[in-house]
Short mmCIF file of C-alpha atoms in Angstrom, two decimals:
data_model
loop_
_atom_site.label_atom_id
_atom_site.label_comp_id
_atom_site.label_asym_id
_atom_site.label_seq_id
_atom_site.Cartn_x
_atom_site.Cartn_y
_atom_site.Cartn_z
CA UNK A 7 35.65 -15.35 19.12
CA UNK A 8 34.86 -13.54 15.74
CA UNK A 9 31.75 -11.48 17.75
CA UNK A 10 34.09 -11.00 20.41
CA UNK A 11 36.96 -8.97 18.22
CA UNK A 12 33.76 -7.63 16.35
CA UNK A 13 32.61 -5.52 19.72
CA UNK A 14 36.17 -4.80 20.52
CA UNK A 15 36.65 -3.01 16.98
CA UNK A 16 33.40 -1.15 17.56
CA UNK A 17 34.29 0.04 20.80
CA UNK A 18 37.82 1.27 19.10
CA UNK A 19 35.61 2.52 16.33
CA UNK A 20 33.58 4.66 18.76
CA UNK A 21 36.10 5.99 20.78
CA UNK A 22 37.74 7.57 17.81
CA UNK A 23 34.52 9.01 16.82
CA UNK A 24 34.29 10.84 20.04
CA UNK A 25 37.66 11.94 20.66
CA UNK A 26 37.33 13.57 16.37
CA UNK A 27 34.28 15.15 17.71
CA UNK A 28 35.41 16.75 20.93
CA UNK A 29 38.43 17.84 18.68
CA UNK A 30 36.06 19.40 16.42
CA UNK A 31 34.16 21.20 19.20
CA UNK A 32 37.61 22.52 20.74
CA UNK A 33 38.71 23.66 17.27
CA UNK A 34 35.14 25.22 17.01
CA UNK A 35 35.77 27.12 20.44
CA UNK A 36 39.70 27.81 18.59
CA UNK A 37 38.23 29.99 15.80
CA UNK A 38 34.95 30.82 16.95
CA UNK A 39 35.63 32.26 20.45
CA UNK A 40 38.73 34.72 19.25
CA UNK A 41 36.77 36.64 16.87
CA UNK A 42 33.85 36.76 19.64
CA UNK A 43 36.26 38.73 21.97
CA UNK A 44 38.19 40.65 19.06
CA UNK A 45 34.55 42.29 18.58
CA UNK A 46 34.07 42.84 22.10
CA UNK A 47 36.84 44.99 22.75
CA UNK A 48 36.34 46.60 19.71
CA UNK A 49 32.67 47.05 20.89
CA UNK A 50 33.88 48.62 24.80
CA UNK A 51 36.13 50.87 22.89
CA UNK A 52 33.86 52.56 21.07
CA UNK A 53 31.41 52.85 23.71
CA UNK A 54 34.39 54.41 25.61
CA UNK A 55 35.27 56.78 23.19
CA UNK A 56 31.46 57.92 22.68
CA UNK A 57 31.08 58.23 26.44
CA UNK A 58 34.26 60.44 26.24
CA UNK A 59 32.57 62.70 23.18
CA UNK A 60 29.27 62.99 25.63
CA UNK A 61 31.12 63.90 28.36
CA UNK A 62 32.72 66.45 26.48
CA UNK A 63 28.92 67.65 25.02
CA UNK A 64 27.71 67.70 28.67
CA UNK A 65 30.24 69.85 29.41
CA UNK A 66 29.44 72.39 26.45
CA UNK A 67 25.63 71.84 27.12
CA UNK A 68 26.21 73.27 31.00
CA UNK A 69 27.67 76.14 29.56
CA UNK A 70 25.44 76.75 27.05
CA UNK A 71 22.80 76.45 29.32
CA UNK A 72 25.21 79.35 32.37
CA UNK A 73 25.28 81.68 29.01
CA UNK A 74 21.35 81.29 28.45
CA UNK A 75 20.87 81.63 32.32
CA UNK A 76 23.06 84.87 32.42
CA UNK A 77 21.14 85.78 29.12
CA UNK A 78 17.71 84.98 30.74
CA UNK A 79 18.26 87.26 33.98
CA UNK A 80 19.63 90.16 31.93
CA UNK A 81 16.43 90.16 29.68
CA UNK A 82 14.79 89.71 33.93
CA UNK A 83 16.46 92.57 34.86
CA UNK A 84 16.06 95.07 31.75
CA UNK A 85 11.82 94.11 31.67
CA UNK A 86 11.89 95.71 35.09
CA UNK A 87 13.78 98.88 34.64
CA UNK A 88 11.25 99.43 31.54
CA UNK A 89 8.43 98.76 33.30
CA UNK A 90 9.96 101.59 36.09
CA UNK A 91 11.14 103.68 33.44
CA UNK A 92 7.74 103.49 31.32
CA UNK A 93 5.80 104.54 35.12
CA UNK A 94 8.42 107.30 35.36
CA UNK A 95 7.27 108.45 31.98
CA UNK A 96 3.50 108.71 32.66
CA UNK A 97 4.12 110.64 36.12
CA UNK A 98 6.66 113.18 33.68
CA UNK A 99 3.54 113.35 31.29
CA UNK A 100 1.21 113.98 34.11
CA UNK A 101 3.33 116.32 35.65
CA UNK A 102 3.59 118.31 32.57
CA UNK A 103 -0.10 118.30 32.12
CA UNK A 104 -0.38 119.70 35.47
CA UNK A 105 2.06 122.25 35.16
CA UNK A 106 0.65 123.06 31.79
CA UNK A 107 -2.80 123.82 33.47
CA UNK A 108 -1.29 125.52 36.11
CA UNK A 109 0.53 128.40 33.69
CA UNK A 110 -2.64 128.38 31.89
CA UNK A 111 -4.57 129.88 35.07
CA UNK A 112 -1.38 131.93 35.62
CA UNK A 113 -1.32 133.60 32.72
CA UNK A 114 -5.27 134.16 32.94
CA UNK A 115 -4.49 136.16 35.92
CA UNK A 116 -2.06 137.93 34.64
CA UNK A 117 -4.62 139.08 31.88
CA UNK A 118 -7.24 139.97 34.11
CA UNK A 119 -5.10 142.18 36.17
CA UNK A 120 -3.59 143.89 33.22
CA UNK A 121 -7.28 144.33 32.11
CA UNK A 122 -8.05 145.94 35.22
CA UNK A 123 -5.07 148.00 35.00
CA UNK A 124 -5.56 149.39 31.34
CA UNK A 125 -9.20 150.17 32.81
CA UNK A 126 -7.21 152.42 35.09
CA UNK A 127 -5.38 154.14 32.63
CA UNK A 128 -8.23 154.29 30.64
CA UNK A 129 -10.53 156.14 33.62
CA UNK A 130 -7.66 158.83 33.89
CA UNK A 131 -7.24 159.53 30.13
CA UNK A 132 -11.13 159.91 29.94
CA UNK A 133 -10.52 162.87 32.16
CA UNK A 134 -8.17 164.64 30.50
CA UNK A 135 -5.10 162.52 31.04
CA UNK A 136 -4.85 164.49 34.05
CA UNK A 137 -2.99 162.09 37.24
CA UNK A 138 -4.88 160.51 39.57
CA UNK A 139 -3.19 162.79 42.24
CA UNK A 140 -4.36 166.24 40.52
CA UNK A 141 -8.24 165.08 40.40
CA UNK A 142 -7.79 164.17 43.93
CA UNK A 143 -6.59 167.99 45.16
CA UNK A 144 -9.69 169.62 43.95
CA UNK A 145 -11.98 167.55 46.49
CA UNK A 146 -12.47 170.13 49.48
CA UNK A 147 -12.59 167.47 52.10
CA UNK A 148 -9.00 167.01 53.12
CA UNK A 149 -10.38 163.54 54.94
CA UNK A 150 -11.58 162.60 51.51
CA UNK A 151 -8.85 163.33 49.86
CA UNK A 152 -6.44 161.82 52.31
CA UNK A 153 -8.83 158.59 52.02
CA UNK A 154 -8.44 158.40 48.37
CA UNK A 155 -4.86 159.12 48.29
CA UNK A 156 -4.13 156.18 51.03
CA UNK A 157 -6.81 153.91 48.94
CA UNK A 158 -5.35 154.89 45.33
CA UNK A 159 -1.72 153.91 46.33
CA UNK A 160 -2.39 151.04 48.66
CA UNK A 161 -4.47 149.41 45.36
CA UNK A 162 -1.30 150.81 43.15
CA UNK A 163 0.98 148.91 44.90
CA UNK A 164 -1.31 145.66 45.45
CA UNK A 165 -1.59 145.44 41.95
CA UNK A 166 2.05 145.94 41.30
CA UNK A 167 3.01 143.22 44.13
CA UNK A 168 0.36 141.17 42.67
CA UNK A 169 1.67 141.14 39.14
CA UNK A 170 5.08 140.88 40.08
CA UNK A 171 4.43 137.24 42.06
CA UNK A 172 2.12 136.24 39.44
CA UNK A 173 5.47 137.37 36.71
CA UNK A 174 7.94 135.19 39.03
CA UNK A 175 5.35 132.01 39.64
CA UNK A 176 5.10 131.98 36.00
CA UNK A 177 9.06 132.33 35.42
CA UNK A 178 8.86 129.06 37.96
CA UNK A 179 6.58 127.18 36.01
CA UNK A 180 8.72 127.74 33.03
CA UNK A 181 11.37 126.49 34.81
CA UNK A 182 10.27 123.32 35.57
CA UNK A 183 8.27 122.78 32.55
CA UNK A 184 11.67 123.11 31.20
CA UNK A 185 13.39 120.77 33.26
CA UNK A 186 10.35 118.31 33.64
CA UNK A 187 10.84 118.09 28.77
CA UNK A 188 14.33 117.44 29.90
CA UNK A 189 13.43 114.59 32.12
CA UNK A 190 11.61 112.98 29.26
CA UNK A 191 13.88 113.78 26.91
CA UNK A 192 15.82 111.29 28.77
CA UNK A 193 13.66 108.92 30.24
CA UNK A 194 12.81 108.32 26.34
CA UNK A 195 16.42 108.39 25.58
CA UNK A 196 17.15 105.56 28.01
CA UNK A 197 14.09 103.87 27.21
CA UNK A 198 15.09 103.34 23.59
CA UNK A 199 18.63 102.39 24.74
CA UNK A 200 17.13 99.38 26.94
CA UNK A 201 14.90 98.34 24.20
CA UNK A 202 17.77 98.02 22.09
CA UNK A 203 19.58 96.35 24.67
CA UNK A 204 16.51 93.79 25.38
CA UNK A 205 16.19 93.70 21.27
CA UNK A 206 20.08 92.49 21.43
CA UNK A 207 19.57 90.05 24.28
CA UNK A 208 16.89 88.54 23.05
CA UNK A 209 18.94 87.59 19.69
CA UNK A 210 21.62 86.21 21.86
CA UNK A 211 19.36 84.33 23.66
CA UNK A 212 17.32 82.88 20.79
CA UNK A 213 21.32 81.83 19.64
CA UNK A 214 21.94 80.31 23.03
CA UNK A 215 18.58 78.39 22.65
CA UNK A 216 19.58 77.00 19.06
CA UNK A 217 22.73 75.99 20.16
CA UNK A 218 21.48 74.01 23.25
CA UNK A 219 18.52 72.65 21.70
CA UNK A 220 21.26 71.12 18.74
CA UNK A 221 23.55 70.18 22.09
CA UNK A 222 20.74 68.55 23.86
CA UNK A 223 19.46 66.55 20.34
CA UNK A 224 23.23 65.42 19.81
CA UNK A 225 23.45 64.33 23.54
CA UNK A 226 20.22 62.12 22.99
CA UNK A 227 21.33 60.47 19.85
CA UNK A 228 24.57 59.74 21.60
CA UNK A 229 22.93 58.42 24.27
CA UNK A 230 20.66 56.70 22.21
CA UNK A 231 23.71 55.12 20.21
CA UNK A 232 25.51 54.14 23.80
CA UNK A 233 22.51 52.59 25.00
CA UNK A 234 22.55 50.46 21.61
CA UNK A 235 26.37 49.61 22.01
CA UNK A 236 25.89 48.37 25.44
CA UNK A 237 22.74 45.90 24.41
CA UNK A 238 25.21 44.31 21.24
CA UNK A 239 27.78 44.12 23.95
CA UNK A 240 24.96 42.49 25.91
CA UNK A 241 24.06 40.28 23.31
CA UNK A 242 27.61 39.59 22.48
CA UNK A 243 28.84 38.61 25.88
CA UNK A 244 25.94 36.19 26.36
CA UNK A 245 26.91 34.30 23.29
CA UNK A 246 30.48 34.09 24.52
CA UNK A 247 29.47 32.65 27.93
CA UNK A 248 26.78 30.04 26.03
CA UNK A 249 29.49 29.08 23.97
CA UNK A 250 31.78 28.41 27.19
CA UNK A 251 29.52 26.55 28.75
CA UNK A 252 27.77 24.18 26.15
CA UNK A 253 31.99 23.91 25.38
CA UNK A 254 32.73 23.00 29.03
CA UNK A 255 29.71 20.44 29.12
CA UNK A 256 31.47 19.00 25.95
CA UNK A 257 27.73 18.75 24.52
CA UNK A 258 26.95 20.75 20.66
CA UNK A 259 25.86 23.92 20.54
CA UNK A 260 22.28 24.08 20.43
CA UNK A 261 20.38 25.93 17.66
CA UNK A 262 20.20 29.72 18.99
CA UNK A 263 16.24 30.87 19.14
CA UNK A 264 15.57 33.67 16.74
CA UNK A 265 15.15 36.84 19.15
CA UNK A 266 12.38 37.97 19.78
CA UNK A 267 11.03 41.55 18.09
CA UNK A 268 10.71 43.55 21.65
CA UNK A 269 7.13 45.25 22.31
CA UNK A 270 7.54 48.96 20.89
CA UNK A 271 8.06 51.32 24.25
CA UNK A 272 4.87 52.76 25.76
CA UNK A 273 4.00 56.51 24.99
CA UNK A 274 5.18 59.30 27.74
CA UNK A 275 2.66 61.86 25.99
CA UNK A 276 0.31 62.96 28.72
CA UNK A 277 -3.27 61.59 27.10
CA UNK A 278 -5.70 63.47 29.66
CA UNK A 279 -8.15 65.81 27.62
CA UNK A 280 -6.40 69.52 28.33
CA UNK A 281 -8.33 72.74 30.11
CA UNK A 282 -8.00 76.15 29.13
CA UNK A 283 -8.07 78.47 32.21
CA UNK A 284 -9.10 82.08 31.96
CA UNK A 285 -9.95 83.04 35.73
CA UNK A 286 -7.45 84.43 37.27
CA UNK A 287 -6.22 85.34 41.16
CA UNK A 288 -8.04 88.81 42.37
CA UNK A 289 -7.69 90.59 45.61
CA UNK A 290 -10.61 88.39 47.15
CA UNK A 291 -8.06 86.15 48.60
CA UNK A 292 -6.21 88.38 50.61
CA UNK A 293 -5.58 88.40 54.31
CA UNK A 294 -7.04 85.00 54.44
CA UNK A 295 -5.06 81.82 55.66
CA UNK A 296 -4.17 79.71 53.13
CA UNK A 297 -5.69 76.13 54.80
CA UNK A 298 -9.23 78.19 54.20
CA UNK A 299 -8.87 79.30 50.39
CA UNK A 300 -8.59 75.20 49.36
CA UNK A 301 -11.11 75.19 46.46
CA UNK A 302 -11.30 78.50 45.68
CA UNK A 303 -8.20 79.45 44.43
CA UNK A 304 -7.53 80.32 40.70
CA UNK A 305 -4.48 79.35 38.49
CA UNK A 306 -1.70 82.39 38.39
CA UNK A 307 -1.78 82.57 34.58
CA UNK A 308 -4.35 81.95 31.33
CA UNK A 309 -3.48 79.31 29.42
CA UNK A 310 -4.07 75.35 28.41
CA UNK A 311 -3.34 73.26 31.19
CA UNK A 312 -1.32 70.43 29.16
CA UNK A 313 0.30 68.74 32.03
CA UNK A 314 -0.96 67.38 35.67
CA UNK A 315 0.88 66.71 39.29
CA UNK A 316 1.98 63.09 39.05
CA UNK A 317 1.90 62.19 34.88
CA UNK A 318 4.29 60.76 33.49
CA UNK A 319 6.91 63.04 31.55
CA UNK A 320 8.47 62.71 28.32
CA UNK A 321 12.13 62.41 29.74
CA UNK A 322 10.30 58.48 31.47
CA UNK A 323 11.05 57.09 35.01
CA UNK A 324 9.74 60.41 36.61
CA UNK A 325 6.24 62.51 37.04
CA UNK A 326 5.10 65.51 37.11
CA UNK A 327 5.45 67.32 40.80
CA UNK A 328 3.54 70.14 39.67
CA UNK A 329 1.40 71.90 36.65
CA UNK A 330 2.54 73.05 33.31
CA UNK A 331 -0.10 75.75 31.63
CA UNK A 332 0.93 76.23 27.92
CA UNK A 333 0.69 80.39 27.43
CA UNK A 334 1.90 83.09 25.41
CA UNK A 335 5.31 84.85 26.06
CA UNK A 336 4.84 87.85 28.45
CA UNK A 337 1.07 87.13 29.97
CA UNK A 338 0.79 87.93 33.45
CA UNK A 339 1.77 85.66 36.20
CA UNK A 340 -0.66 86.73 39.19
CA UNK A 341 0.47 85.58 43.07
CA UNK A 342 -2.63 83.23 44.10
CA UNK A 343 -2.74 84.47 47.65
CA UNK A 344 -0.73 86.55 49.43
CA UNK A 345 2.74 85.91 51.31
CA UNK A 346 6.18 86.96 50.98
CA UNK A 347 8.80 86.09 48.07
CA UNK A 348 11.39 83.60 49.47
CA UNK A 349 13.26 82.94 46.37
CA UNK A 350 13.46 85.10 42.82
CA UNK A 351 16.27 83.78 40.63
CA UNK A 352 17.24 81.88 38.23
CA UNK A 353 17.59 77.94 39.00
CA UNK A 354 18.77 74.97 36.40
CA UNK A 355 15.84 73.51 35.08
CA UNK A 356 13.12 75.91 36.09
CA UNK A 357 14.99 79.15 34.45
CA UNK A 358 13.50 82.20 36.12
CA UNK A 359 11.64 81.31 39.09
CA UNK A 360 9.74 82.49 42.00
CA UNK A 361 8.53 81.30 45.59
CA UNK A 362 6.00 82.35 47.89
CA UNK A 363 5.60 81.48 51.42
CA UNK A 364 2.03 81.59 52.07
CA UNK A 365 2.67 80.57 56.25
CA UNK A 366 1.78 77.21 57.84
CA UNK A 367 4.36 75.60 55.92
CA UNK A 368 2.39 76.15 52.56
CA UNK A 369 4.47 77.33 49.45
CA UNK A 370 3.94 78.50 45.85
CA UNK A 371 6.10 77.79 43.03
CA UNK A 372 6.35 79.53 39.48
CA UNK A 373 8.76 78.82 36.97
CA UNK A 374 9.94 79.34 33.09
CA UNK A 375 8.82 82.71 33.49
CA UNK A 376 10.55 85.22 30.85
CA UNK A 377 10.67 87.84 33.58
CA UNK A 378 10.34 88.53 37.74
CA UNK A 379 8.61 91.64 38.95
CA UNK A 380 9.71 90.61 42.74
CA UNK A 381 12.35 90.57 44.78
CA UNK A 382 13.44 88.43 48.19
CA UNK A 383 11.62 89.77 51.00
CA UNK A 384 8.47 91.25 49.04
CA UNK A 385 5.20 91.24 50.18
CA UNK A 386 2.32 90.39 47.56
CA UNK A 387 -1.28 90.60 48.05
CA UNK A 388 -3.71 88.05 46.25
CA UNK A 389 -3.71 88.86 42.44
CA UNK A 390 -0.76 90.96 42.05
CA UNK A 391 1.25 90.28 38.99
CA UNK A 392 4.47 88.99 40.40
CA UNK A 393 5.92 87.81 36.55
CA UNK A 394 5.47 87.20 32.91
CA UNK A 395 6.07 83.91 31.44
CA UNK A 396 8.42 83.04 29.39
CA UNK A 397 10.35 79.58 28.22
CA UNK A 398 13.32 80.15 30.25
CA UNK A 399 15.73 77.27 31.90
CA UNK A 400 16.24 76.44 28.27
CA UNK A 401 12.66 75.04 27.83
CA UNK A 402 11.32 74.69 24.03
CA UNK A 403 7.75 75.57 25.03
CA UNK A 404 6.43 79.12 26.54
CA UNK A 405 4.26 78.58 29.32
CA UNK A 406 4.12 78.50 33.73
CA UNK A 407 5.63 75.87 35.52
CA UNK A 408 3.45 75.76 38.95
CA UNK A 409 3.68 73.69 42.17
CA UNK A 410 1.99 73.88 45.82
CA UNK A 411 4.31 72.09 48.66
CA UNK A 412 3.31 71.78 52.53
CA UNK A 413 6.08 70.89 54.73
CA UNK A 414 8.43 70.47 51.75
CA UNK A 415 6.59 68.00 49.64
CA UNK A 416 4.57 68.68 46.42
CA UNK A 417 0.73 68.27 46.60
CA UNK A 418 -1.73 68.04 43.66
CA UNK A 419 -2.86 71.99 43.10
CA UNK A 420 -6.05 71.33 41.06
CA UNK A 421 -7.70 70.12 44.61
CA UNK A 422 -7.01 73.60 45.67
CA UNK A 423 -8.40 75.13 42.23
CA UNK A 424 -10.97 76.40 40.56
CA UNK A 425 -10.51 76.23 36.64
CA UNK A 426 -12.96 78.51 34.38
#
């Protein structure tokens, strides 16, 4: 009887000791879960109101980035009318030269015929400054003297005619020597204008670049800072739920796991050892399909070749599709074989850029470049210089972006290439 009431007062005992325990775990989830979810919507708010300030710095950053494009093709445009106004000046210095040479013989001419002519005058004042005519009427021979009267005027009035054309081609050369300085004057005049111009742009631009370049930093740390947010939301929301559940299995919580330090993310820097090229496209190429130049063609521009078709980039989750040769603002892009320009503008991402369209499908790309020479519809031979590069599309480094496609899709180039 006494063992008897002795189990029924444990079994009392122990149910009260289960029911204060499950009303300790509820409490628990009471005060413990309400903070947990206070936090999180403190957590989704900021990350809301960040996303809201990035979207905002997007928004600036595509402007930025129309302002450098507009800048970019306006310091395009002006490198071409200098490069046409600085061959305009050499054929007005040429022309000069030649019009200078040609007054030169003019005037010689004119000096040997008034040599001739004071020889003349000369001969008759040797003879008693008698005329011409009076010396002639004491010959006997009227046929003589008829001779030399028709022969003295007929060379009179060569001479004359011949001194007065020589007098009005030499007015004519000063005439257009005059008008050929003029057409300096102001091809020099203009010249220094668009270098001023270019000299302006160029400051613009360099502010356009600062100010993206700060946009694009910001936008990465914000991003950065997002991507943070959202793994302590992560983290946050997975504590809530283990809570929940160890809660709903009315079992204690188990001791968390420290976490784990995470692996430090692999390197995007492109570790292949680097070339320098220094052979460059010639006119051996042309007029030859472009299926039949694989292995001997030559990279469009000198330079290191830093980057290759299919590495990894710095920006992760996506490769190369085509070749980037570090080299120095304004060296000469060269076509690698000829075709005809499909595309010369500016495009987001690849700033100035140019395609050629080789035939059979095959097509050349080059982009960054500071300036285009060509225009839609051009036809280039093999080695022509077609650009300059540049760091345009808002890109930190100067060199050539470059890409081969067949059918559309990008192909390595360096199994084309020959690299010297």
């Amino acid at each position: 009887m006494y063992s008897r009431g002795n189990d029924t007062l444990r079994k009392i005992i122990t149910f009260f000791l289960a029911f204060f325990l499950l009303a300790l775990i509820c409490a628990g989830q009471l005060y413990a879960n309400p903070p947990a979810s206070k936090d999180l919507k403190q957590l989704k708010n900021r990350i809301k109101a960040l996303q809201k300030e990035l979207a905002s710095k997007e928004t600036s950053k595509t402007e930025a980035a129309d302002s450098l494009r507009e800048s970019e093709r306006a310091i395009s445009k002006i490198n071409r009318i200098l490069i046409t106004l600085a061959q305009q000046l050499i054929d007005a210095n040429i022309s000069l030269d030649q019009l200078s040479e040609q007054s030169k013989q003019i005037q010689s001419k004119i000096k040997m015929q008034q040599e001739q002519l004071g020889k003349m005058l000369y001969y008759q004042y040797i003879n008693g400054q008698q005329d011409y005519m009076q010396l002639l009427l004491k010959q006997q021979d009227p046929n003589q003297i008829a001779r030399n009267l028709h022969y003295y005027g007929h060379l009179k009035r060569a001479r004359s005619e011949n001194i007065n054309t020589l007098r009005a081609q030499l007015e004519q050369l000063d005439l257009l020597t005059r008008e050929s300085h003029t057409k300096r004057e102001e091809i020099v005049k203009i010249q220094s204008e668009q270098t001023k111009k270019k000299q302006q742009l160029e400051q613009e631009k360099m502010k356009r670049e600062e100010i993206l370049a700060n946009l694009s930093e910001e936008i990465i740390q914000q991003q950065r800072e997002i991507t943070k947010l959202k793994s302590d939301e992560q983290r946050l929301s997975k504590l809530v739920e283990e809570i929940n559940r160890l809660l709903s299995q009315k079992k204690p919580t188990p001791q968390k796991p420290a976490p784990q330090k995470s692996p430090p993310p692999a390197t995007d820097k492109f570790t292949q050892p680097s070339h320098h090229n220094n052979l460059l496209p010639d006119s051996s190429a042309s007029g030859r399909s472009f299926e039949s130049l694989k292995g001997q063609l030559r990279l469009p521009v000198r330079g290191e070749l830093v980057n290759r078709f299919d590495s990894p980039r710095q920006e992760g989750g996506i490769k190369w599709k085509g070749l980037f040769i570090r080299s120095q603002n304004g060296n000469e892009v060269k076509a690698i074989a000829s075709g005809q320009v499909v595309f010369a503008d500016w495009l987001r991402g690849f700033g100035n850029l140019m395609i050629l369209d080789h035939g059979n499908n095959y097509m050349s790309l080059y982009g960054y470049n500071e300036a285009i020479y060509k225009r839609v519809g051009d036809r280039v031979r093999s080695g022509d210089t077609i650009a300059t590069v540049g760091n345009s599309g808002g890109h930190r480094e100067s060199g050539l972006y470059f890409e081969l496609r067949h059918q559309g899709k990008p192909f390595d180039p360096l199994i084309w290439m020959i690299i010297e």
